[in-house]
């Protein structure tokens, strides 16, 4: 594995940290800024929406600019945005700096994925992608707890200082160690958009539907697990999920290289659907040691399958249009964050109609729909490939 990829991993790690740490800081921010928790929570919504919109727009507008230059500029803006977040005196300004950070992250992350595949050899591209995605997962597992601890030990502003410092280190690393990377063939925006065929669009739908299903359960995992186990502090279960997610990224990359992206994605989606549904069936158990053990096992496997599909899905997307990998991956990132936003909304709707016990079942059904859709997409892609050869 090319050691330069780990510079990009540091970048996605700190982006993941910035994305997830905000939830642990909301009480402090709301108190300091004199707003309610609900209003402070809109910082998360603003970040997700800005990322979802910004990724495809900036991915398209910057597609003919040098990769290394864009990586440096986007991470530098990200660092500055977080430094400003630590200094603002009003909630409105903090809202603006969060949007600015999200837009910078929306440029850097797809570029990091594209660059990693350029730095890796053909047989190692799935693993390279998995490392970039593992950086974001490490932000959830390690970075966010560190940032939250800093915020509790000092003030929430120092959490953003921590993010900003690591971001500046990433900028220096990219400048010093990353080589000049050959760009995709220069094409006009119209020519590039022509490459967005039905198969790519349907694959992005698979991403949105699958992510929506997963984050329906993740958003409401606290009441789900507490209802099954009677355990109020679910931090141990989330840690197990995080470990599984980190392992899943690496396993997903390994199997993508070994058996292919389509097979890996179908295996991940199938097991993901089963494990999400398992939460609804576990709610039938009485709270006990057995219930705690079962939830622990499901949490680890859930992380593996849920995050194992990401390297496979992105590798499959690249294979559909390798000449325009950056733009395709920017739309993939947008689809991911769209799914995250929809997950909370759809999950809340399920709870309002029935109860939290049915969220896992509804999540499993959505992921199963994603699997069926991808089966159709994969068949169409194979037919198109055969007709192109003949």
Tab-separated table of C-alpha atoms in Angstrom:
chain	number	residue	atom	x	y	z
A	1	UNK	CA	0.000	0.000	0.000
A	2	UNK	CA	1.340	3.437	-0.989
A	3	UNK	CA	2.193	5.294	2.251
A	4	UNK	CA	0.950	8.580	0.742
A	5	UNK	CA	-2.611	7.289	1.015
A	6	UNK	CA	-2.368	7.638	4.794
A	7	UNK	CA	-2.048	11.423	4.400
A	8	UNK	CA	-5.469	11.357	2.751
A	9	UNK	CA	-6.759	9.050	5.499
A	10	UNK	CA	-5.745	11.704	8.064
A	11	UNK	CA	-7.854	14.173	6.106
A	12	UNK	CA	-10.955	12.005	6.028
A	13	UNK	CA	-10.380	11.123	9.709
A	14	UNK	CA	-10.545	14.753	10.787
A	15	UNK	CA	-13.537	15.394	8.501
A	16	UNK	CA	-15.331	12.450	10.122
A	17	UNK	CA	-14.366	13.814	13.542
A	18	UNK	CA	-15.781	17.236	12.687
A	19	UNK	CA	-18.963	15.655	11.361
A	20	UNK	CA	-19.693	13.460	14.386
A	21	UNK	CA	-18.239	15.491	17.292
A	22	UNK	CA	-20.908	18.176	17.057
A	23	UNK	CA	-23.551	15.885	18.596
A	24	UNK	CA	-21.554	15.595	21.828
A	25	UNK	CA	-21.087	19.365	22.020
A	26	UNK	CA	-24.696	20.450	21.466
A	27	UNK	CA	-25.567	21.053	25.169
A	28	UNK	CA	-22.492	23.267	25.621
A	29	UNK	CA	-23.082	25.145	22.373
A	30	UNK	CA	-26.762	25.751	23.132
A	31	UNK	CA	-25.913	27.103	26.590
A	32	UNK	CA	-23.069	29.315	25.377
A	33	UNK	CA	-24.987	30.629	22.374
A	34	UNK	CA	-28.231	30.971	24.336
A	35	UNK	CA	-30.306	28.794	21.996
A	36	UNK	CA	-32.296	25.626	22.573
A	37	UNK	CA	-30.896	22.135	21.967
A	38	UNK	CA	-33.307	21.771	19.027
A	39	UNK	CA	-31.979	24.954	17.424
A	40	UNK	CA	-28.370	23.941	18.077
A	41	UNK	CA	-29.162	20.597	16.454
A	42	UNK	CA	-29.754	22.422	13.174
A	43	UNK	CA	-25.967	22.731	12.926
A	44	UNK	CA	-25.932	19.002	12.136
A	45	UNK	CA	-28.701	19.406	9.562
A	46	UNK	CA	-26.925	22.354	7.951
A	47	UNK	CA	-23.688	20.372	7.629
A	48	UNK	CA	-25.440	17.358	6.061
A	49	UNK	CA	-27.489	19.415	3.593
A	50	UNK	CA	-24.525	21.584	2.583
A	51	UNK	CA	-22.402	18.475	2.023
A	52	UNK	CA	-25.119	16.700	0.020
A	53	UNK	CA	-25.642	19.712	-2.246
A	54	UNK	CA	-22.013	20.802	-2.424
A	55	UNK	CA	-20.432	17.463	-3.355
A	56	UNK	CA	-21.963	17.095	-6.843
A	57	UNK	CA	-21.917	20.822	-7.651
A	58	UNK	CA	-18.267	21.409	-6.751
A	59	UNK	CA	-17.307	17.992	-8.098
A	60	UNK	CA	-18.628	19.103	-11.473
A	61	UNK	CA	-17.296	22.679	-11.409
A	62	UNK	CA	-13.771	21.695	-10.360
A	63	UNK	CA	-13.385	18.578	-12.486
A	64	UNK	CA	-10.691	20.076	-14.752
A	65	UNK	CA	-8.565	21.598	-11.957
A	66	UNK	CA	-5.386	19.911	-10.624
A	67	UNK	CA	-6.119	17.283	-7.961
A	68	UNK	CA	-3.307	18.202	-5.575
A	69	UNK	CA	-4.192	21.896	-5.704
A	70	UNK	CA	-7.835	21.153	-4.930
A	71	UNK	CA	-6.884	18.862	-2.052
A	72	UNK	CA	-4.735	21.600	-0.511
A	73	UNK	CA	-7.282	24.395	-0.995
A	74	UNK	CA	-10.273	22.392	0.243
A	75	UNK	CA	-8.476	21.173	3.380
A	76	UNK	CA	-7.106	24.675	4.025
A	77	UNK	CA	-10.633	26.135	3.830
A	78	UNK	CA	-11.827	23.337	6.113
A	79	UNK	CA	-9.109	24.218	8.649
A	80	UNK	CA	-9.947	27.934	8.500
A	81	UNK	CA	-13.691	27.252	8.841
A	82	UNK	CA	-13.095	25.257	12.022
A	83	UNK	CA	-10.721	27.892	13.388
A	84	UNK	CA	-13.466	30.463	12.812
A	85	UNK	CA	-15.988	28.151	14.508
A	86	UNK	CA	-13.815	28.331	17.622
A	87	UNK	CA	-13.864	32.142	17.590
A	88	UNK	CA	-17.391	33.161	16.532
A	89	UNK	CA	-19.533	35.115	18.959
A	90	UNK	CA	-22.982	34.449	17.487
A	91	UNK	CA	-24.967	31.359	16.549
A	92	UNK	CA	-25.592	32.750	13.064
A	93	UNK	CA	-21.851	32.970	12.405
A	94	UNK	CA	-21.345	29.444	13.752
A	95	UNK	CA	-24.096	28.267	11.401
A	96	UNK	CA	-22.213	29.876	8.499
A	97	UNK	CA	-18.833	28.368	9.449
A	98	UNK	CA	-20.398	24.896	9.710
A	99	UNK	CA	-21.759	25.252	6.174
A	100	UNK	CA	-18.345	26.437	4.963
A	101	UNK	CA	-16.658	23.429	6.605
A	102	UNK	CA	-19.196	21.069	5.005
A	103	UNK	CA	-18.615	22.502	1.519
A	104	UNK	CA	-14.846	22.105	1.922
A	105	UNK	CA	-15.306	18.531	3.166
A	106	UNK	CA	-17.610	17.843	0.203
A	107	UNK	CA	-14.738	18.728	-2.136
A	108	UNK	CA	-11.929	16.959	-0.256
A	109	UNK	CA	-13.537	13.570	0.445
A	110	UNK	CA	-14.402	12.532	-3.154
A	111	UNK	CA	-11.009	13.866	-4.280
A	112	UNK	CA	-9.300	11.752	-1.608
A	113	UNK	CA	-11.116	8.661	-2.893
A	114	UNK	CA	-10.190	9.460	-6.486
A	115	UNK	CA	-6.554	10.139	-5.566
A	116	UNK	CA	-6.266	6.937	-3.516
A	117	UNK	CA	-7.257	4.832	-6.528
A	118	UNK	CA	-4.689	6.699	-8.649
A	119	UNK	CA	-1.928	6.009	-6.120
A	120	UNK	CA	-2.810	2.315	-5.752
A	121	UNK	CA	-2.211	-0.461	-8.259
A	122	UNK	CA	-5.202	-1.979	-10.060
A	123	UNK	CA	-5.638	-4.925	-7.701
A	124	UNK	CA	-5.310	-2.720	-4.615
A	125	UNK	CA	-7.824	-0.018	-5.498
A	126	UNK	CA	-10.640	-1.521	-3.458
A	127	UNK	CA	-8.387	-1.650	-0.401
A	128	UNK	CA	-7.215	1.925	-1.030
A	129	UNK	CA	-10.818	3.121	-1.100
A	130	UNK	CA	-11.565	1.187	2.080
A	131	UNK	CA	-8.720	2.992	3.870
A	132	UNK	CA	-10.095	6.407	2.872
A	133	UNK	CA	-13.556	5.427	4.123
A	134	UNK	CA	-12.011	3.895	7.255
A	135	UNK	CA	-10.643	7.363	8.019
A	136	UNK	CA	-14.191	8.687	8.304
A	137	UNK	CA	-15.138	5.705	10.470
A	138	UNK	CA	-12.149	6.357	12.735
A	139	UNK	CA	-13.491	9.878	13.092
A	140	UNK	CA	-16.646	8.313	14.540
A	141	UNK	CA	-14.861	5.709	16.692
A	142	UNK	CA	-11.877	7.727	17.938
A	143	UNK	CA	-11.927	11.346	16.772
A	144	UNK	CA	-15.411	12.293	17.990
A	145	UNK	CA	-14.833	10.915	21.536
A	146	UNK	CA	-11.494	12.794	21.710
A	147	UNK	CA	-13.125	15.995	20.492
A	148	UNK	CA	-16.014	15.584	22.942
A	149	UNK	CA	-13.573	14.961	25.806
A	150	UNK	CA	-11.669	18.140	24.893
A	151	UNK	CA	-14.931	20.062	24.789
A	152	UNK	CA	-15.964	18.787	28.211
A	153	UNK	CA	-12.519	19.260	29.770
A	154	UNK	CA	-12.156	22.847	28.471
A	155	UNK	CA	-14.857	24.396	26.263
A	156	UNK	CA	-16.548	23.342	23.029
A	157	UNK	CA	-14.443	25.901	21.166
A	158	UNK	CA	-11.271	23.884	21.804
A	159	UNK	CA	-12.839	20.899	20.039
A	160	UNK	CA	-12.878	22.961	16.863
A	161	UNK	CA	-9.314	24.101	17.581
A	162	UNK	CA	-8.326	20.408	17.706
A	163	UNK	CA	-10.002	19.796	14.318
A	164	UNK	CA	-8.376	22.888	12.829
A	165	UNK	CA	-4.862	21.933	13.986
A	166	UNK	CA	-5.094	18.409	12.534
A	167	UNK	CA	-6.515	19.881	9.318
A	168	UNK	CA	-3.512	22.218	8.960
A	169	UNK	CA	-1.193	19.231	9.512
A	170	UNK	CA	-3.026	17.452	6.671
A	171	UNK	CA	-2.499	20.458	4.387
A	172	UNK	CA	1.247	20.353	5.097
A	173	UNK	CA	1.315	16.577	4.499
A	174	UNK	CA	-0.419	16.909	1.130
A	175	UNK	CA	1.934	19.701	0.082
A	176	UNK	CA	5.094	17.849	1.090
A	177	UNK	CA	4.401	14.222	0.285
A	178	UNK	CA	1.701	13.921	-2.356
A	179	UNK	CA	3.010	13.813	-5.950
A	180	UNK	CA	1.430	15.644	-8.844
A	181	UNK	CA	-1.456	13.402	-9.799
A	182	UNK	CA	-2.555	12.937	-13.379
A	183	UNK	CA	-6.051	14.299	-13.919
A	184	UNK	CA	-8.873	12.583	-15.710
A	185	UNK	CA	-9.156	13.527	-19.371
A	186	UNK	CA	-10.356	17.113	-19.695
A	187	UNK	CA	-13.910	17.192	-20.918
A	188	UNK	CA	-16.621	19.819	-20.936
A	189	UNK	CA	-19.339	19.709	-18.288
A	190	UNK	CA	-21.868	18.679	-20.946
A	191	UNK	CA	-19.660	15.793	-22.115
A	192	UNK	CA	-19.148	14.608	-18.544
A	193	UNK	CA	-22.831	14.740	-17.674
A	194	UNK	CA	-23.524	12.565	-20.720
A	195	UNK	CA	-21.623	9.840	-18.878
A	196	UNK	CA	-24.316	9.790	-16.198
A	197	UNK	CA	-26.356	6.967	-17.624
A	198	UNK	CA	-29.311	5.127	-16.107
A	199	UNK	CA	-27.074	2.506	-14.473
A	200	UNK	CA	-25.078	5.120	-12.544
A	201	UNK	CA	-28.207	6.943	-11.428
A	202	UNK	CA	-29.819	3.699	-10.237
A	203	UNK	CA	-26.637	2.775	-8.358
A	204	UNK	CA	-26.801	6.147	-6.594
A	205	UNK	CA	-30.404	5.285	-5.687
A	206	UNK	CA	-29.117	2.041	-4.171
A	207	UNK	CA	-26.755	4.167	-2.069
A	208	UNK	CA	-29.531	6.509	-0.912
A	209	UNK	CA	-31.999	3.717	-0.076
A	210	UNK	CA	-29.414	1.550	1.695
A	211	UNK	CA	-28.031	4.460	3.712
A	212	UNK	CA	-31.535	5.629	4.626
A	213	UNK	CA	-32.297	2.154	5.954
A	214	UNK	CA	-29.094	2.034	7.989
A	215	UNK	CA	-29.432	5.502	9.514
A	216	UNK	CA	-33.093	4.973	10.376
A	217	UNK	CA	-31.836	2.538	12.997
A	218	UNK	CA	-28.617	4.375	13.892
A	219	UNK	CA	-30.440	7.648	14.594
A	220	UNK	CA	-32.768	5.960	17.088
A	221	UNK	CA	-30.384	3.293	18.344
A	222	UNK	CA	-30.417	4.614	21.936
A	223	UNK	CA	-34.120	3.963	22.602
A	224	UNK	CA	-33.948	0.731	20.574
A	225	UNK	CA	-31.101	-0.774	22.607
A	226	UNK	CA	-32.403	0.566	25.928
A	227	UNK	CA	-35.790	-0.998	25.217
A	228	UNK	CA	-34.181	-4.391	24.554
A	229	UNK	CA	-31.601	-4.423	27.369
A	230	UNK	CA	-32.776	-1.860	29.956
A	231	UNK	CA	-29.248	-0.394	29.705
A	232	UNK	CA	-29.413	3.413	29.689
A	233	UNK	CA	-25.764	4.111	28.805
A	234	UNK	CA	-25.277	2.525	25.390
A	235	UNK	CA	-21.715	3.792	24.851
A	236	UNK	CA	-20.306	0.238	24.995
A	237	UNK	CA	-22.687	-0.905	22.248
A	238	UNK	CA	-21.744	2.098	20.099
A	239	UNK	CA	-18.077	1.289	20.623
A	240	UNK	CA	-18.710	-2.266	19.440
A	241	UNK	CA	-20.587	-0.888	16.439
A	242	UNK	CA	-17.674	1.438	15.690
A	243	UNK	CA	-15.161	-1.404	15.882
A	244	UNK	CA	-17.332	-3.426	13.528
A	245	UNK	CA	-17.640	-0.445	11.167
A	246	UNK	CA	-13.881	0.026	11.034
A	247	UNK	CA	-13.340	-3.681	10.407
A	248	UNK	CA	-16.161	-3.655	7.833
A	249	UNK	CA	-14.453	-0.970	5.742
A	250	UNK	CA	-11.281	-3.042	5.587
A	251	UNK	CA	-13.093	-6.343	4.931
A	252	UNK	CA	-15.238	-4.668	2.270
A	253	UNK	CA	-12.124	-3.434	0.494
A	254	UNK	CA	-10.464	-6.854	0.732
A	255	UNK	CA	-13.440	-8.732	-0.723
A	256	UNK	CA	-13.943	-6.084	-3.399
A	257	UNK	CA	-10.440	-6.867	-4.650
A	258	UNK	CA	-10.846	-10.644	-4.238
A	259	UNK	CA	-14.367	-11.475	-5.458
A	260	UNK	CA	-15.428	-8.240	-7.126
A	261	UNK	CA	-17.485	-5.192	-6.173
A	262	UNK	CA	-20.935	-6.531	-7.230
A	263	UNK	CA	-20.674	-9.761	-5.214
A	264	UNK	CA	-19.294	-7.919	-2.179
A	265	UNK	CA	-22.052	-5.314	-2.324
A	266	UNK	CA	-24.805	-7.932	-2.595
A	267	UNK	CA	-23.373	-9.888	0.341
A	268	UNK	CA	-23.135	-6.698	2.417
A	269	UNK	CA	-26.663	-5.533	1.605
A	270	UNK	CA	-28.151	-8.974	2.282
A	271	UNK	CA	-26.483	-9.368	5.681
A	272	UNK	CA	-27.173	-5.708	6.503
A	273	UNK	CA	-30.916	-6.207	5.938
A	274	UNK	CA	-30.969	-9.291	8.178
A	275	UNK	CA	-29.072	-7.602	11.009
A	276	UNK	CA	-31.217	-4.460	10.977
A	277	UNK	CA	-34.348	-6.583	11.098
A	278	UNK	CA	-32.823	-8.486	14.025
A	279	UNK	CA	-33.253	-5.410	16.257
A	280	UNK	CA	-37.025	-5.691	15.917
A	281	UNK	CA	-36.961	-9.402	16.747
A	282	UNK	CA	-34.659	-8.801	19.722
A	283	UNK	CA	-37.281	-6.436	21.130
A	284	UNK	CA	-39.390	-9.557	21.773
A	285	UNK	CA	-36.836	-10.707	24.380
A	286	UNK	CA	-37.113	-9.862	28.050
A	287	UNK	CA	-34.242	-7.673	29.297
A	288	UNK	CA	-31.522	-10.074	30.449
A	289	UNK	CA	-27.867	-10.969	30.132
A	290	UNK	CA	-28.751	-12.999	27.046
A	291	UNK	CA	-30.397	-9.946	25.462
A	292	UNK	CA	-27.296	-7.839	26.177
A	293	UNK	CA	-25.020	-10.473	24.611
A	294	UNK	CA	-27.227	-10.748	21.521
A	295	UNK	CA	-27.375	-6.979	21.043
A	296	UNK	CA	-23.574	-6.813	21.390
A	297	UNK	CA	-23.118	-9.451	18.686
A	298	UNK	CA	-25.616	-7.784	16.354
A	299	UNK	CA	-23.987	-4.368	16.938
A	300	UNK	CA	-20.569	-5.640	15.801
A	301	UNK	CA	-21.952	-7.515	12.770
A	302	UNK	CA	-24.161	-4.554	11.893
A	303	UNK	CA	-21.100	-2.312	11.733
A	304	UNK	CA	-19.218	-4.819	9.558
A	305	UNK	CA	-21.995	-5.286	7.010
A	306	UNK	CA	-23.185	-1.677	6.997
A	307	UNK	CA	-19.762	-0.173	6.370
A	308	UNK	CA	-18.495	-3.107	4.305
A	309	UNK	CA	-20.733	-2.076	1.432
A	310	UNK	CA	-19.096	1.357	0.982
A	311	UNK	CA	-15.820	0.320	-0.720
A	312	UNK	CA	-17.711	-2.093	-2.978
A	313	UNK	CA	-20.334	0.456	-3.972
A	314	UNK	CA	-17.785	3.157	-4.776
A	315	UNK	CA	-15.572	0.703	-6.686
A	316	UNK	CA	-18.597	-0.376	-8.718
A	317	UNK	CA	-19.430	3.262	-9.496
A	318	UNK	CA	-15.865	3.947	-10.641
A	319	UNK	CA	-15.981	0.890	-12.916
A	320	UNK	CA	-19.078	2.302	-14.618
A	321	UNK	CA	-17.265	5.496	-15.605
A	322	UNK	CA	-13.544	5.381	-14.687
A	323	UNK	CA	-12.670	8.461	-16.757
A	324	UNK	CA	-14.930	10.606	-14.589
A	325	UNK	CA	-14.234	9.003	-11.207
A	326	UNK	CA	-14.086	12.254	-9.234
A	327	UNK	CA	-17.487	13.479	-10.375
A	328	UNK	CA	-19.100	10.056	-9.906
A	329	UNK	CA	-17.703	9.795	-6.376
A	330	UNK	CA	-18.856	13.322	-5.533
A	331	UNK	CA	-22.406	12.282	-6.424
A	332	UNK	CA	-21.915	9.134	-4.352
A	333	UNK	CA	-20.923	11.267	-1.349
A	334	UNK	CA	-24.004	13.413	-1.934
A	335	UNK	CA	-26.185	10.294	-2.045
A	336	UNK	CA	-24.652	9.104	1.240
A	337	UNK	CA	-25.468	12.332	3.068
A	338	UNK	CA	-28.934	12.448	1.509
A	339	UNK	CA	-29.532	8.989	2.965
A	340	UNK	CA	-28.269	10.109	6.379
A	341	UNK	CA	-30.719	13.013	6.361
A	342	UNK	CA	-33.628	10.860	5.163
A	343	UNK	CA	-32.852	8.150	7.741
A	344	UNK	CA	-33.747	10.364	10.692
A	345	UNK	CA	-36.926	11.594	8.993
A	346	UNK	CA	-38.209	8.181	7.861
A	347	UNK	CA	-37.263	6.546	11.166
A	348	UNK	CA	-39.157	9.237	13.067
A	349	UNK	CA	-42.177	8.661	10.846
A	350	UNK	CA	-42.110	4.915	11.601
A	351	UNK	CA	-42.010	5.643	15.336
A	352	UNK	CA	-44.914	8.102	15.110
A	353	UNK	CA	-47.014	5.575	13.192
A	354	UNK	CA	-46.116	2.485	15.264
A	355	UNK	CA	-43.260	2.303	17.805
A	356	UNK	CA	-39.488	2.239	18.038
A	357	UNK	CA	-39.611	-1.593	17.976
A	358	UNK	CA	-40.526	-1.507	14.276
A	359	UNK	CA	-37.683	0.738	13.138
A	360	UNK	CA	-35.309	-2.218	12.654
A	361	UNK	CA	-37.852	-4.097	10.571
A	362	UNK	CA	-38.587	-1.058	8.396
A	363	UNK	CA	-34.834	-0.476	7.988
A	364	UNK	CA	-34.333	-4.072	6.890
A	365	UNK	CA	-37.104	-3.770	4.310
A	366	UNK	CA	-35.518	-0.642	2.820
A	367	UNK	CA	-32.088	-2.272	2.596
A	368	UNK	CA	-33.692	-5.342	1.002
A	369	UNK	CA	-35.238	-3.035	-1.610
A	370	UNK	CA	-31.747	-1.628	-2.222
A	371	UNK	CA	-30.452	-5.183	-2.716
A	372	UNK	CA	-33.184	-6.051	-5.225
A	373	UNK	CA	-32.547	-2.808	-7.097
A	374	UNK	CA	-28.806	-3.459	-7.240
A	375	UNK	CA	-29.384	-6.996	-8.557
A	376	UNK	CA	-31.243	-5.413	-11.468
A	377	UNK	CA	-28.531	-2.747	-11.885
A	378	UNK	CA	-25.738	-5.323	-11.959
A	379	UNK	CA	-27.519	-7.399	-14.608
A	380	UNK	CA	-28.031	-4.279	-16.742
A	381	UNK	CA	-24.360	-3.344	-16.365
A	382	UNK	CA	-23.260	-6.826	-17.467
A	383	UNK	CA	-25.559	-6.716	-20.511
A	384	UNK	CA	-24.222	-3.295	-21.467
A	385	UNK	CA	-20.620	-4.480	-21.091
A	386	UNK	CA	-21.294	-7.550	-23.300
A	387	UNK	CA	-22.991	-5.491	-25.987
A	388	UNK	CA	-20.063	-3.022	-25.963
A	389	UNK	CA	-17.583	-5.889	-26.543
A	390	UNK	CA	-19.636	-7.446	-29.313
